[in-house]
């Protein structure tokens, strides 16, 4: 009861600050900090995804623009962003004014630039908010997520990456053709920059909605923990790492990282990551990815590197969290789909013995699914936003 009361008091605070910002809008919209502002955001506590890469591009190629990035001063990424340009503290009144006044609001998550994405999406503030709304996406959309339909959200630019995704957004999500543009993910520009690979295997599962706020004990009783704990502690895995001279990094999703202490290092070649991930670096430097349903498998496959799907709970996942979309793992996937730990280890052994080569079947699927690789995603997205503003007379 008290928790619910505090939540509603918090919501009231958000709304009061927002109403005050709307009242001040006519007075402050022409002041230097807010005139012509481009506001960039991810989760408010990080800067590694598409919004950061686009912000970096804008600061380097169009420094004359008024641009600001929404990030907490306590974030490990704060200094890196501050070196590029202006930052805004999430929840500050400057944030509310920027939220209302910015000519362009850009985020990787729906309403990620708002003081409370859940609340302001529910209240459909995206329909009454001045300025252009740009949704860069966090990854390639492949599940069926009704909350992203045109009936639920309003954006002026919805960035997508591949033909199947584009078709879904038009036909099933009902976004107008002028809104959906296949510009690709801004972070993909970095994937083909010069980098070195390690003899490293990356295990990076996605999160579970039904476990996110549970106790450690409940988490350790879950199939999620038991499956990955069994994999990491398996003697065959340890033997393979030693035989082929590989290291393994286990990285939990940001929504699950508070459960990291539940896992213990079971072998000197296995590293349980306790730090916030630099996801792109991990993907670029690793030779093989083991994941479940995380859309990072698209990034990894875009580099034409081998992966293994470990889907031990697909029935629960696709009933409790997401609904299946156009992408069928057995038919369209870029690696073997494994349900049990033994299957994962057998597939891993095959890849290790074959010098981590991507089989022709999966290479063909990658070539069919993705458009030809390019490194101008930021430039194309920047140009599309400029066109949006030109059409509105900005």
mmCIF file of C-alpha atoms in Angstrom:
data_model
loop_
_atom_site.group_PDB
_atom_site.id
_atom_site.type_symbol
_atom_site.label_atom_id
_atom_site.label_comp_id
_atom_site.label_asym_id
_atom_site.label_seq_id
_atom_site.Cartn_x
_atom_site.Cartn_y
_atom_site.Cartn_z
ATOM 1 C CA UNK A 1 0.000 0.000 0.000
ATOM 2 C CA UNK A 2 2.758 2.460 0.970
ATOM 3 C CA UNK A 3 4.766 1.524 -2.123
ATOM 4 C CA UNK A 4 1.769 2.296 -4.332
ATOM 5 C CA UNK A 5 1.196 5.607 -2.538
ATOM 6 C CA UNK A 6 4.829 6.670 -3.023
ATOM 7 C CA UNK A 7 4.641 5.664 -6.683
ATOM 8 C CA UNK A 8 1.602 7.869 -7.271
ATOM 9 C CA UNK A 9 3.179 10.742 -5.372
ATOM 10 C CA UNK A 10 6.197 10.366 -7.631
ATOM 11 C CA UNK A 11 3.974 10.420 -10.712
ATOM 12 C CA UNK A 12 2.286 13.580 -9.402
ATOM 13 C CA UNK A 13 5.711 15.191 -9.035
ATOM 14 C CA UNK A 14 6.620 14.336 -12.624
ATOM 15 C CA UNK A 15 3.363 15.816 -13.887
ATOM 16 C CA UNK A 16 3.639 19.019 -11.848
ATOM 17 C CA UNK A 17 7.161 19.685 -13.130
ATOM 18 C CA UNK A 18 6.043 18.943 -16.675
ATOM 19 C CA UNK A 19 3.042 21.298 -16.414
ATOM 20 C CA UNK A 20 5.342 24.049 -15.147
ATOM 21 C CA UNK A 21 7.740 23.419 -18.051
ATOM 22 C CA UNK A 22 4.829 23.658 -20.504
ATOM 23 C CA UNK A 23 3.779 26.952 -18.921
ATOM 24 C CA UNK A 24 7.313 28.318 -19.335
ATOM 25 C CA UNK A 25 7.648 26.973 -22.875
ATOM 26 C CA UNK A 26 6.658 30.244 -24.661
ATOM 27 C CA UNK A 27 9.203 32.170 -22.566
ATOM 28 C CA UNK A 28 12.236 29.871 -22.736
ATOM 29 C CA UNK A 29 11.981 28.189 -26.151
ATOM 30 C CA UNK A 30 13.971 31.037 -27.754
ATOM 31 C CA UNK A 31 16.652 31.222 -25.046
ATOM 32 C CA UNK A 32 20.118 29.904 -26.090
ATOM 33 C CA UNK A 33 20.050 26.657 -24.026
ATOM 34 C CA UNK A 34 16.782 25.518 -25.648
ATOM 35 C CA UNK A 35 16.515 27.244 -29.023
ATOM 36 C CA UNK A 36 16.881 24.749 -31.873
ATOM 37 C CA UNK A 37 17.876 22.028 -29.404
ATOM 38 C CA UNK A 38 18.511 18.417 -30.433
ATOM 39 C CA UNK A 39 18.030 16.229 -27.331
ATOM 40 C CA UNK A 40 19.633 12.750 -27.335
ATOM 41 C CA UNK A 41 18.939 9.939 -24.860
ATOM 42 C CA UNK A 42 19.275 6.243 -24.148
ATOM 43 C CA UNK A 43 18.346 5.029 -20.668
ATOM 44 C CA UNK A 44 19.605 8.158 -18.901
ATOM 45 C CA UNK A 45 22.508 6.321 -17.273
ATOM 46 C CA UNK A 46 24.483 5.071 -20.280
ATOM 47 C CA UNK A 47 25.964 6.122 -23.601
ATOM 48 C CA UNK A 48 26.847 3.148 -25.776
ATOM 49 C CA UNK A 49 23.954 2.686 -28.123
ATOM 50 C CA UNK A 50 22.592 4.316 -31.280
ATOM 51 C CA UNK A 51 21.823 7.672 -29.639
ATOM 52 C CA UNK A 52 25.403 8.056 -28.440
ATOM 53 C CA UNK A 53 26.862 7.179 -31.845
ATOM 54 C CA UNK A 54 24.572 9.679 -33.555
ATOM 55 C CA UNK A 55 25.349 12.354 -30.928
ATOM 56 C CA UNK A 56 29.065 11.769 -31.486
ATOM 57 C CA UNK A 57 28.573 12.098 -35.253
ATOM 58 C CA UNK A 58 26.563 15.327 -34.895
ATOM 59 C CA UNK A 59 29.123 16.907 -32.569
ATOM 60 C CA UNK A 60 31.967 16.103 -34.963
ATOM 61 C CA UNK A 61 30.298 16.958 -38.273
ATOM 62 C CA UNK A 62 27.818 19.676 -37.248
ATOM 63 C CA UNK A 63 29.252 21.401 -34.145
ATOM 64 C CA UNK A 64 27.160 24.482 -34.923
ATOM 65 C CA UNK A 65 23.994 22.639 -33.864
ATOM 66 C CA UNK A 66 22.649 22.985 -30.355
ATOM 67 C CA UNK A 67 22.817 19.406 -29.072
ATOM 68 C CA UNK A 68 22.594 17.902 -25.584
ATOM 69 C CA UNK A 69 22.809 14.375 -24.231
ATOM 70 C CA UNK A 70 20.718 13.180 -21.297
ATOM 71 C CA UNK A 71 22.982 11.294 -18.878
ATOM 72 C CA UNK A 72 23.482 10.959 -15.137
ATOM 73 C CA UNK A 73 26.685 12.498 -13.775
ATOM 74 C CA UNK A 74 27.328 9.249 -11.879
ATOM 75 C CA UNK A 75 27.294 7.158 -15.050
ATOM 76 C CA UNK A 76 30.585 5.487 -16.046
ATOM 77 C CA UNK A 77 29.970 6.932 -19.519
ATOM 78 C CA UNK A 78 29.459 10.523 -18.349
ATOM 79 C CA UNK A 79 33.010 11.793 -18.940
ATOM 80 C CA UNK A 80 33.063 10.350 -22.453
ATOM 81 C CA UNK A 81 29.851 12.212 -23.305
ATOM 82 C CA UNK A 82 30.875 15.449 -21.579
ATOM 83 C CA UNK A 83 34.030 15.592 -23.711
ATOM 84 C CA UNK A 84 31.816 15.781 -26.795
ATOM 85 C CA UNK A 85 29.390 18.446 -25.661
ATOM 86 C CA UNK A 86 26.581 19.516 -23.385
ATOM 87 C CA UNK A 87 24.977 17.082 -20.972
ATOM 88 C CA UNK A 88 21.715 17.331 -19.049
ATOM 89 C CA UNK A 89 21.097 15.634 -15.702
ATOM 90 C CA UNK A 90 18.021 13.350 -15.825
ATOM 91 C CA UNK A 91 15.243 14.613 -13.568
ATOM 92 C CA UNK A 92 16.598 18.149 -13.302
ATOM 93 C CA UNK A 93 14.302 21.009 -14.230
ATOM 94 C CA UNK A 94 16.593 21.685 -17.183
ATOM 95 C CA UNK A 95 15.625 18.185 -18.320
ATOM 96 C CA UNK A 96 11.920 19.087 -18.191
ATOM 97 C CA UNK A 97 12.518 22.275 -20.155
ATOM 98 C CA UNK A 98 14.593 20.429 -22.759
ATOM 99 C CA UNK A 99 11.929 17.707 -22.948
ATOM 100 C CA UNK A 100 9.301 20.306 -23.799
ATOM 101 C CA UNK A 101 11.360 22.754 -25.876
ATOM 102 C CA UNK A 102 13.691 20.622 -28.017
ATOM 103 C CA UNK A 103 13.081 20.808 -31.753
ATOM 104 C CA UNK A 104 14.186 17.175 -32.053
ATOM 105 C CA UNK A 105 13.947 14.482 -29.390
ATOM 106 C CA UNK A 106 16.025 11.412 -30.226
ATOM 107 C CA UNK A 107 16.188 8.168 -28.259
ATOM 108 C CA UNK A 108 16.917 4.462 -28.559
ATOM 109 C CA UNK A 109 13.899 3.629 -26.373
ATOM 110 C CA UNK A 110 10.390 5.013 -26.709
ATOM 111 C CA UNK A 111 10.194 8.296 -24.784
ATOM 112 C CA UNK A 112 13.694 7.646 -23.461
ATOM 113 C CA UNK A 113 14.220 11.402 -23.418
ATOM 114 C CA UNK A 114 11.304 11.913 -21.014
ATOM 115 C CA UNK A 115 11.568 12.218 -17.205
ATOM 116 C CA UNK A 116 9.666 8.919 -16.888
ATOM 117 C CA UNK A 117 9.309 6.869 -20.103
ATOM 118 C CA UNK A 118 6.649 4.535 -18.677
ATOM 119 C CA UNK A 119 4.413 7.321 -17.362
ATOM 120 C CA UNK A 120 4.728 9.670 -20.314
ATOM 121 C CA UNK A 121 4.168 6.880 -22.835
ATOM 122 C CA UNK A 122 1.050 5.742 -20.978
ATOM 123 C CA UNK A 123 -0.261 9.310 -20.967
ATOM 124 C CA UNK A 124 0.523 9.629 -24.694
ATOM 125 C CA UNK A 125 2.653 12.743 -24.200
ATOM 126 C CA UNK A 126 4.295 11.904 -27.505
ATOM 127 C CA UNK A 127 1.136 13.142 -29.249
ATOM 128 C CA UNK A 128 0.991 16.529 -27.521
ATOM 129 C CA UNK A 129 4.705 17.247 -27.228
ATOM 130 C CA UNK A 130 6.150 19.954 -29.511
ATOM 131 C CA UNK A 131 9.084 19.064 -31.746
ATOM 132 C CA UNK A 132 9.977 16.011 -33.814
ATOM 133 C CA UNK A 133 10.253 12.593 -32.180
ATOM 134 C CA UNK A 134 12.893 10.206 -33.531
ATOM 135 C CA UNK A 135 12.979 6.553 -32.473
ATOM 136 C CA UNK A 136 16.383 5.046 -33.307
ATOM 137 C CA UNK A 137 15.552 1.665 -31.757
ATOM 138 C CA UNK A 138 17.723 -0.389 -29.433
ATOM 139 C CA UNK A 139 18.174 -3.165 -31.977
ATOM 140 C CA UNK A 140 16.495 -4.897 -34.885
ATOM 141 C CA UNK A 141 12.838 -5.540 -34.073
ATOM 142 C CA UNK A 142 11.971 -9.204 -34.600
ATOM 143 C CA UNK A 143 9.459 -10.074 -31.856
ATOM 144 C CA UNK A 144 5.847 -8.943 -31.951
ATOM 145 C CA UNK A 145 5.634 -5.986 -29.533
ATOM 146 C CA UNK A 146 2.195 -4.389 -29.627
ATOM 147 C CA UNK A 147 3.331 -1.425 -27.510
ATOM 148 C CA UNK A 148 5.287 -0.170 -30.535
ATOM 149 C CA UNK A 149 2.274 -0.040 -32.851
ATOM 150 C CA UNK A 150 1.083 3.241 -34.352
ATOM 151 C CA UNK A 151 -2.022 3.009 -32.150
ATOM 152 C CA UNK A 152 0.161 3.104 -29.039
ATOM 153 C CA UNK A 153 2.981 5.491 -29.942
ATOM 154 C CA UNK A 154 3.490 8.508 -32.170
ATOM 155 C CA UNK A 155 6.890 9.200 -33.714
ATOM 156 C CA UNK A 156 7.957 11.252 -36.704
ATOM 157 C CA UNK A 157 10.821 8.947 -37.661
ATOM 158 C CA UNK A 158 10.984 5.214 -36.881
ATOM 159 C CA UNK A 159 14.384 3.824 -37.865
ATOM 160 C CA UNK A 160 14.604 0.215 -39.016
ATOM 161 C CA UNK A 161 17.361 -1.856 -40.587
ATOM 162 C CA UNK A 162 16.264 -4.827 -42.714
ATOM 163 C CA UNK A 163 13.535 -5.469 -45.334
ATOM 164 C CA UNK A 164 11.472 -7.897 -43.217
ATOM 165 C CA UNK A 165 11.425 -5.486 -40.294
ATOM 166 C CA UNK A 166 10.422 -2.603 -42.588
ATOM 167 C CA UNK A 167 7.541 -4.643 -44.010
ATOM 168 C CA UNK A 168 6.294 -5.557 -40.512
ATOM 169 C CA UNK A 169 6.303 -1.948 -39.322
ATOM 170 C CA UNK A 170 4.132 -0.929 -42.253
ATOM 171 C CA UNK A 171 1.712 -3.861 -42.386
ATOM 172 C CA UNK A 172 1.371 -5.105 -38.795
ATOM 173 C CA UNK A 173 2.369 -2.052 -36.741
ATOM 174 C CA UNK A 174 0.602 0.317 -39.164
ATOM 175 C CA UNK A 175 3.129 3.126 -39.097
ATOM 176 C CA UNK A 176 2.908 5.470 -42.104
ATOM 177 C CA UNK A 177 5.406 4.891 -44.896
ATOM 178 C CA UNK A 178 6.758 8.433 -44.492
ATOM 179 C CA UNK A 179 7.656 7.627 -40.843
ATOM 180 C CA UNK A 180 9.411 4.263 -41.263
ATOM 181 C CA UNK A 181 12.824 4.539 -42.883
ATOM 182 C CA UNK A 182 15.342 1.689 -43.383
ATOM 183 C CA UNK A 183 18.370 3.727 -42.317
ATOM 184 C CA UNK A 184 20.065 1.045 -40.209
ATOM 185 C CA UNK A 185 21.386 1.219 -36.653
ATOM 186 C CA UNK A 186 23.828 4.062 -36.006
ATOM 187 C CA UNK A 187 26.071 1.866 -33.867
ATOM 188 C CA UNK A 188 26.742 -0.405 -36.853
ATOM 189 C CA UNK A 189 29.132 2.234 -38.223
ATOM 190 C CA UNK A 190 31.659 1.233 -35.592
ATOM 191 C CA UNK A 191 31.449 -2.514 -36.195
ATOM 192 C CA UNK A 192 33.687 -2.391 -39.239
ATOM 193 C CA UNK A 193 36.310 -0.113 -37.754
ATOM 194 C CA UNK A 194 39.730 -1.707 -37.310
ATOM 195 C CA UNK A 195 39.760 -3.897 -34.218
ATOM 196 C CA UNK A 196 41.505 -6.954 -32.895
ATOM 197 C CA UNK A 197 39.821 -10.222 -32.002
ATOM 198 C CA UNK A 198 40.665 -12.303 -28.950
ATOM 199 C CA UNK A 199 40.438 -16.026 -28.480
ATOM 200 C CA UNK A 200 37.253 -15.285 -26.620
ATOM 201 C CA UNK A 201 33.741 -16.705 -26.382
ATOM 202 C CA UNK A 202 30.994 -14.336 -25.253
ATOM 203 C CA UNK A 203 27.917 -15.567 -23.375
ATOM 204 C CA UNK A 204 25.329 -12.781 -23.320
ATOM 205 C CA UNK A 205 21.701 -13.683 -22.542
ATOM 206 C CA UNK A 206 18.854 -11.209 -22.526
ATOM 207 C CA UNK A 207 16.674 -10.346 -19.525
ATOM 208 C CA UNK A 208 13.487 -11.907 -18.171
ATOM 209 C CA UNK A 209 10.562 -9.685 -17.247
ATOM 210 C CA UNK A 210 9.266 -12.243 -14.748
ATOM 211 C CA UNK A 211 12.610 -12.375 -12.887
ATOM 212 C CA UNK A 212 13.721 -8.754 -12.980
ATOM 213 C CA UNK A 213 12.551 -7.795 -9.482
ATOM 214 C CA UNK A 214 12.635 -11.139 -7.685
ATOM 215 C CA UNK A 215 14.854 -12.047 -4.732
ATOM 216 C CA UNK A 216 18.255 -13.662 -5.175
ATOM 217 C CA UNK A 217 16.893 -16.913 -3.799
ATOM 218 C CA UNK A 218 14.011 -16.964 -6.275
ATOM 219 C CA UNK A 219 16.423 -16.126 -9.056
ATOM 220 C CA UNK A 220 18.735 -18.988 -8.113
ATOM 221 C CA UNK A 221 15.771 -21.384 -8.172
ATOM 222 C CA UNK A 222 14.843 -20.282 -11.700
ATOM 223 C CA UNK A 223 15.516 -22.202 -14.898
ATOM 224 C CA UNK A 224 17.394 -19.143 -16.155
ATOM 225 C CA UNK A 225 20.014 -19.303 -13.421
ATOM 226 C CA UNK A 226 20.177 -23.080 -13.340
ATOM 227 C CA UNK A 227 20.741 -23.330 -17.099
ATOM 228 C CA UNK A 228 23.557 -20.792 -17.318
ATOM 229 C CA UNK A 229 25.103 -21.930 -14.030
ATOM 230 C CA UNK A 230 25.177 -25.487 -15.349
ATOM 231 C CA UNK A 231 26.792 -24.325 -18.594
ATOM 232 C CA UNK A 232 29.486 -22.288 -16.855
ATOM 233 C CA UNK A 233 30.312 -25.073 -14.393
ATOM 234 C CA UNK A 234 30.311 -27.915 -16.911
ATOM 235 C CA UNK A 235 33.535 -29.888 -17.066
ATOM 236 C CA UNK A 236 33.284 -30.281 -20.828
ATOM 237 C CA UNK A 237 33.238 -26.498 -21.250
ATOM 238 C CA UNK A 238 36.342 -26.185 -19.086
ATOM 239 C CA UNK A 239 38.096 -28.898 -21.088
ATOM 240 C CA UNK A 240 37.231 -27.230 -24.411
ATOM 241 C CA UNK A 241 38.527 -23.855 -23.229
ATOM 242 C CA UNK A 242 41.793 -25.442 -22.203
ATOM 243 C CA UNK A 243 42.139 -27.652 -25.283
ATOM 244 C CA UNK A 244 41.592 -24.788 -27.753
ATOM 245 C CA UNK A 245 43.160 -22.031 -25.612
ATOM 246 C CA UNK A 246 40.039 -19.840 -25.301
ATOM 247 C CA UNK A 247 38.658 -17.515 -22.625
ATOM 248 C CA UNK A 248 34.943 -17.057 -21.907
ATOM 249 C CA UNK A 249 33.194 -13.869 -20.777
ATOM 250 C CA UNK A 250 29.745 -14.095 -19.179
ATOM 251 C CA UNK A 251 27.817 -10.817 -19.346
ATOM 252 C CA UNK A 252 24.315 -10.341 -17.966
ATOM 253 C CA UNK A 253 21.828 -7.884 -19.468
ATOM 254 C CA UNK A 254 21.675 -4.463 -17.707
ATOM 255 C CA UNK A 255 18.219 -5.339 -16.313
ATOM 256 C CA UNK A 256 19.697 -8.462 -14.672
ATOM 257 C CA UNK A 257 23.141 -7.269 -13.592
ATOM 258 C CA UNK A 258 22.150 -7.033 -9.930
ATOM 259 C CA UNK A 259 22.058 -10.861 -10.018
ATOM 260 C CA UNK A 260 25.700 -11.132 -11.109
ATOM 261 C CA UNK A 261 26.907 -12.069 -7.586
ATOM 262 C CA UNK A 262 24.721 -15.198 -7.816
ATOM 263 C CA UNK A 263 27.194 -16.575 -10.356
ATOM 264 C CA UNK A 264 30.657 -17.650 -9.266
ATOM 265 C CA UNK A 265 33.770 -18.204 -11.349
ATOM 266 C CA UNK A 266 34.111 -21.930 -11.827
ATOM 267 C CA UNK A 267 37.325 -21.928 -13.876
ATOM 268 C CA UNK A 268 40.236 -19.485 -14.396
ATOM 269 C CA UNK A 269 39.363 -19.176 -18.102
ATOM 270 C CA UNK A 270 35.804 -18.063 -17.292
ATOM 271 C CA UNK A 271 35.218 -14.408 -16.405
ATOM 272 C CA UNK A 272 31.952 -13.236 -14.832
ATOM 273 C CA UNK A 273 31.692 -9.578 -15.802
ATOM 274 C CA UNK A 274 30.732 -7.308 -12.905
ATOM 275 C CA UNK A 275 31.192 -3.994 -14.720
ATOM 276 C CA UNK A 276 28.658 -2.251 -16.977
ATOM 277 C CA UNK A 277 29.277 -3.757 -20.402
ATOM 278 C CA UNK A 278 30.867 -2.114 -23.386
ATOM 279 C CA UNK A 279 28.676 -4.319 -25.533
ATOM 280 C CA UNK A 280 30.093 -3.338 -28.893
ATOM 281 C CA UNK A 281 33.683 -3.970 -27.820
ATOM 282 C CA UNK A 282 32.704 -7.376 -26.440
ATOM 283 C CA UNK A 283 30.989 -8.299 -29.709
ATOM 284 C CA UNK A 284 33.833 -7.041 -31.874
ATOM 285 C CA UNK A 285 36.608 -8.793 -29.960
ATOM 286 C CA UNK A 286 34.839 -12.148 -29.472
ATOM 287 C CA UNK A 287 35.066 -15.092 -31.865
ATOM 288 C CA UNK A 288 31.740 -16.719 -30.991
ATOM 289 C CA UNK A 289 28.531 -15.647 -29.250
ATOM 290 C CA UNK A 290 26.217 -17.779 -27.117
ATOM 291 C CA UNK A 291 22.907 -16.046 -26.465
ATOM 292 C CA UNK A 292 19.255 -16.894 -26.054
ATOM 293 C CA UNK A 293 16.959 -14.311 -27.650
ATOM 294 C CA UNK A 294 18.984 -11.104 -27.295
ATOM 295 C CA UNK A 295 18.905 -8.975 -30.430
ATOM 296 C CA UNK A 296 22.681 -8.549 -30.121
ATOM 297 C CA UNK A 297 22.839 -11.683 -32.232
ATOM 298 C CA UNK A 298 21.994 -9.459 -35.207
ATOM 299 C CA UNK A 299 25.048 -7.268 -34.546
ATOM 300 C CA UNK A 300 27.237 -10.340 -34.232
ATOM 301 C CA UNK A 301 25.852 -11.959 -37.372
ATOM 302 C CA UNK A 302 26.258 -8.719 -39.311
ATOM 303 C CA UNK A 303 29.985 -9.347 -38.798
ATOM 304 C CA UNK A 304 29.493 -12.896 -40.174
ATOM 305 C CA UNK A 305 30.747 -14.565 -37.019
ATOM 306 C CA UNK A 306 29.353 -17.833 -35.593
ATOM 307 C CA UNK A 307 26.819 -18.009 -32.803
ATOM 308 C CA UNK A 308 24.798 -20.524 -30.811
ATOM 309 C CA UNK A 309 21.254 -19.995 -29.528
ATOM 310 C CA UNK A 310 20.643 -21.456 -26.065
ATOM 311 C CA UNK A 311 16.836 -21.414 -25.792
ATOM 312 C CA UNK A 312 15.994 -23.590 -22.794
ATOM 313 C CA UNK A 313 12.776 -21.706 -21.937
ATOM 314 C CA UNK A 314 11.307 -20.605 -25.265
ATOM 315 C CA UNK A 315 7.732 -21.502 -24.303
ATOM 316 C CA UNK A 316 7.854 -19.352 -21.157
ATOM 317 C CA UNK A 317 9.744 -16.526 -22.848
ATOM 318 C CA UNK A 318 7.335 -16.195 -25.750
ATOM 319 C CA UNK A 319 4.268 -16.372 -23.544
ATOM 320 C CA UNK A 320 5.324 -14.185 -20.614
ATOM 321 C CA UNK A 321 7.569 -11.578 -22.240
ATOM 322 C CA UNK A 322 7.225 -11.292 -26.004
ATOM 323 C CA UNK A 323 5.189 -12.833 -28.789
ATOM 324 C CA UNK A 324 6.985 -14.421 -31.736
ATOM 325 C CA UNK A 325 7.336 -12.197 -34.790
ATOM 326 C CA UNK A 326 8.489 -12.739 -38.359
ATOM 327 C CA UNK A 327 11.856 -14.263 -37.383
ATOM 328 C CA UNK A 328 11.798 -18.037 -36.825
ATOM 329 C CA UNK A 329 15.013 -19.243 -35.207
ATOM 330 C CA UNK A 330 15.018 -22.729 -36.687
ATOM 331 C CA UNK A 331 14.163 -21.448 -40.162
ATOM 332 C CA UNK A 332 15.870 -18.037 -40.248
ATOM 333 C CA UNK A 333 18.478 -18.194 -37.466
ATOM 334 C CA UNK A 334 22.204 -17.712 -37.990
ATOM 335 C CA UNK A 335 23.297 -20.620 -35.803
ATOM 336 C CA UNK A 336 22.084 -23.871 -34.209
ATOM 337 C CA UNK A 337 19.175 -23.674 -31.758
ATOM 338 C CA UNK A 338 19.969 -25.640 -28.595
ATOM 339 C CA UNK A 339 17.580 -26.505 -25.763
ATOM 340 C CA UNK A 340 19.987 -28.284 -23.426
ATOM 341 C CA UNK A 341 23.485 -27.605 -22.108
ATOM 342 C CA UNK A 342 24.876 -30.731 -23.782
ATOM 343 C CA UNK A 343 23.621 -29.495 -27.161
ATOM 344 C CA UNK A 344 25.315 -26.127 -26.630
ATOM 345 C CA UNK A 345 28.608 -27.794 -25.779
ATOM 346 C CA UNK A 346 28.436 -30.119 -28.770
ATOM 347 C CA UNK A 347 27.798 -27.166 -31.083
ATOM 348 C CA UNK A 348 30.637 -25.235 -29.459
ATOM 349 C CA UNK A 349 32.989 -28.169 -29.925
ATOM 350 C CA UNK A 350 32.100 -28.320 -33.624
ATOM 351 C CA UNK A 351 32.858 -24.611 -34.082
ATOM 352 C CA UNK A 352 36.131 -24.846 -32.162
ATOM 353 C CA UNK A 353 37.253 -27.861 -34.169
ATOM 354 C CA UNK A 354 36.363 -26.009 -37.381
ATOM 355 C CA UNK A 355 38.407 -22.927 -36.446
ATOM 356 C CA UNK A 356 35.304 -20.820 -35.800
ATOM 357 C CA UNK A 357 34.165 -20.759 -39.433
ATOM 358 C CA UNK A 358 30.584 -19.761 -40.219
ATOM 359 C CA UNK A 359 28.880 -22.658 -42.062
ATOM 360 C CA UNK A 360 27.590 -21.926 -45.567
ATOM 361 C CA UNK A 361 23.945 -22.418 -44.472
ATOM 362 C CA UNK A 362 24.163 -19.605 -41.943
ATOM 363 C CA UNK A 363 26.294 -17.413 -44.184
ATOM 364 C CA UNK A 364 23.590 -17.630 -46.846
ATOM 365 C CA UNK A 365 20.929 -16.680 -44.299
ATOM 366 C CA UNK A 366 22.973 -13.671 -43.171
ATOM 367 C CA UNK A 367 23.468 -12.510 -46.769
ATOM 368 C CA UNK A 368 19.736 -12.892 -47.456
ATOM 369 C CA UNK A 369 18.565 -11.153 -44.285
ATOM 370 C CA UNK A 370 20.832 -8.088 -44.228
ATOM 371 C CA UNK A 371 21.355 -5.441 -46.897
ATOM 372 C CA UNK A 372 24.991 -5.031 -48.030
ATOM 373 C CA UNK A 373 27.251 -3.767 -45.183
ATOM 374 C CA UNK A 374 27.915 -0.032 -45.049
ATOM 375 C CA UNK A 375 29.323 2.542 -42.651
ATOM 376 C CA UNK A 376 27.120 5.590 -43.225
ATOM 377 C CA UNK A 377 24.227 4.815 -40.869
ATOM 378 C CA UNK A 378 24.826 7.955 -38.783
ATOM 379 C CA UNK A 379 25.139 10.139 -41.868
ATOM 380 C CA UNK A 380 21.919 8.765 -43.354
ATOM 381 C CA UNK A 381 20.010 9.201 -40.088
ATOM 382 C CA UNK A 382 21.322 12.741 -39.626
ATOM 383 C CA UNK A 383 20.197 13.604 -43.144
ATOM 384 C CA UNK A 384 16.728 12.137 -42.512
ATOM 385 C CA UNK A 385 16.316 14.253 -39.359
ATOM 386 C CA UNK A 386 17.385 17.368 -41.240
ATOM 387 C CA UNK A 387 14.737 16.569 -43.870
ATOM 388 C CA UNK A 388 12.138 16.267 -41.094
ATOM 389 C CA UNK A 389 12.998 19.721 -39.838
ATOM 390 C CA UNK A 390 13.057 21.193 -43.329
ATOM 391 C CA UNK A 391 9.566 19.840 -43.992
ATOM 392 C CA UNK A 392 8.303 21.517 -40.818
ATOM 393 C CA UNK A 393 10.037 24.806 -41.617
ATOM 394 C CA UNK A 394 12.615 24.608 -38.821
#
